[in-house]
PDB file of C-alpha atoms in Angstrom:
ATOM      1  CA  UNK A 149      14.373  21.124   0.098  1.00 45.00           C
ATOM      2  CA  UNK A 150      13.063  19.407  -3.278  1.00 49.00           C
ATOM      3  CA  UNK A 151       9.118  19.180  -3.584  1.00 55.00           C
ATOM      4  CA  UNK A 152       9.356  15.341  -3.229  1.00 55.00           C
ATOM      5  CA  UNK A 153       7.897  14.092   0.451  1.00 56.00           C
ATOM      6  CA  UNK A 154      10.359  11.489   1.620  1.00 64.00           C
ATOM      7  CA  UNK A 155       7.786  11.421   4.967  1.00 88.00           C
ATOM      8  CA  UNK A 156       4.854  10.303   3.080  1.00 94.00           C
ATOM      9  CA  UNK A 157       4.802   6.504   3.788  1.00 97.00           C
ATOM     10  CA  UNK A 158       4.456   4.157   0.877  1.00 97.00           C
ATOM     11  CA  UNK A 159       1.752   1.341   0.557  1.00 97.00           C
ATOM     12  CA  UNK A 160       4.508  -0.993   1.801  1.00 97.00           C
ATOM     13  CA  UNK A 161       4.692   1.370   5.231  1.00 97.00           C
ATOM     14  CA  UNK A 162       1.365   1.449   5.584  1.00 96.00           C
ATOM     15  CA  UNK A 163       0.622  -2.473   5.468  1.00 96.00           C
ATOM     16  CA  UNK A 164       3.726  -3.852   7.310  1.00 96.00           C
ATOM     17  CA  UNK A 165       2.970  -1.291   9.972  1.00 96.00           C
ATOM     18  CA  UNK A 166      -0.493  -2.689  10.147  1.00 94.00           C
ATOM     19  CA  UNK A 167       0.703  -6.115  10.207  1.00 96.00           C
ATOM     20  CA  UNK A 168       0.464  -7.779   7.158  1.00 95.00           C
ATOM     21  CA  UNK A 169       3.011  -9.801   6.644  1.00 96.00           C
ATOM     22  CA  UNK A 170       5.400  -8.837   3.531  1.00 94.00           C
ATOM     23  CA  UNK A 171       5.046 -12.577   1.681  1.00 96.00           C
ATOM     24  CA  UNK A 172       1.150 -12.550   1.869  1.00 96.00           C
ATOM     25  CA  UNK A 173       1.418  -8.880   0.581  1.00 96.00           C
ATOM     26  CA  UNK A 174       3.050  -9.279  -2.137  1.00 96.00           C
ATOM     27  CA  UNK A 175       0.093 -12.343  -2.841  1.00 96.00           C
ATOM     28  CA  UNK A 176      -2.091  -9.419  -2.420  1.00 97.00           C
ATOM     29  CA  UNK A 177      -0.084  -7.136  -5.108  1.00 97.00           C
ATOM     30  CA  UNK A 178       0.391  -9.828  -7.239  1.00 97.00           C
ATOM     31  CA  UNK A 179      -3.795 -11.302  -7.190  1.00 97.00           C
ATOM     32  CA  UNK A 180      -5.173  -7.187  -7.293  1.00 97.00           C
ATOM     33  CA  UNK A 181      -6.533  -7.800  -4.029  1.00 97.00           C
ATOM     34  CA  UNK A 182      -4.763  -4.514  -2.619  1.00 97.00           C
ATOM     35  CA  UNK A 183      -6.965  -1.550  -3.079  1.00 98.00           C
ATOM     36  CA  UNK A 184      -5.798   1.870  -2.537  1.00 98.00           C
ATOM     37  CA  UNK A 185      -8.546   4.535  -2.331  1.00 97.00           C
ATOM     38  CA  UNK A 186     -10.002   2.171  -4.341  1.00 96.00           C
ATOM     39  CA  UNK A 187      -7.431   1.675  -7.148  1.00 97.00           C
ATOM     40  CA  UNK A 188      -5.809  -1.313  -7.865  1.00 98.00           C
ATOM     41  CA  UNK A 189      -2.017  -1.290  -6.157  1.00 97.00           C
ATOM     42  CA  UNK A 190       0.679  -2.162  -8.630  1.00 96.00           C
ATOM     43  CA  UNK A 191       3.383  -1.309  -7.112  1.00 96.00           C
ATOM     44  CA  UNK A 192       4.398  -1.220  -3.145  1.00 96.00           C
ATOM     45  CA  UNK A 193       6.621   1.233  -2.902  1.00 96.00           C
ATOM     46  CA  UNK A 194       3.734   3.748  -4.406  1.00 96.00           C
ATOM     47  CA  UNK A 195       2.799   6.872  -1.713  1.00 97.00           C
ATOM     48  CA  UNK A 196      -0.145   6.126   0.471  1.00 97.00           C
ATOM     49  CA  UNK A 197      -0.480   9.384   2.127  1.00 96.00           C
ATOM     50  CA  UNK A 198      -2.603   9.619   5.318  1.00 93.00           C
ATOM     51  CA  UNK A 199      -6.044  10.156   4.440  1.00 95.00           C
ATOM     52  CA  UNK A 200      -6.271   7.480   1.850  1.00 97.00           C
ATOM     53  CA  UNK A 201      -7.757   4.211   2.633  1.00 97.00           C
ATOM     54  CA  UNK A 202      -5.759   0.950   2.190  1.00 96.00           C
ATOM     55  CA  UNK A 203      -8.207  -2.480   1.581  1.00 96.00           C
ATOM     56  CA  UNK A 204      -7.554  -5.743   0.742  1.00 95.00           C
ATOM     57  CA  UNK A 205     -10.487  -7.599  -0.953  1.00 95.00           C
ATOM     58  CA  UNK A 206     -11.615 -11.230  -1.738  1.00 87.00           C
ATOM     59  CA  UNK A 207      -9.249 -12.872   0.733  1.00 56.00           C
TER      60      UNK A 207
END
């Protein structure tokens, strides 16, 4: 087994399975409105592990 975690769910998991829809995401991505434990998210498919805290701010 290789030390990568295919279980940990992405930022893209995480936000479609909360129901944001994946065309006003991507707005989200695209304006920095998508925080991630309080980083901005660049890129979707980046691991969001349980634990950390997904936000999306001045919408």
């Amino acid at each position: 087994m290789s030390d990568d975690q295919p279980d940990t769910p992405t930022v893209r998991d995480r936000a479609t399975a909360a129901g944001i829809p994946e065309t006003r995401l991507l707005t989200y991505v695209e304006r920095g409105l998508l925080l991630l434990d309080g980083d901005v998210v660049c890129e979707l498919d980046q691991p969001a592990p349980p634990g950390t805290r997904l936000l999306v701010t001045g919408s």
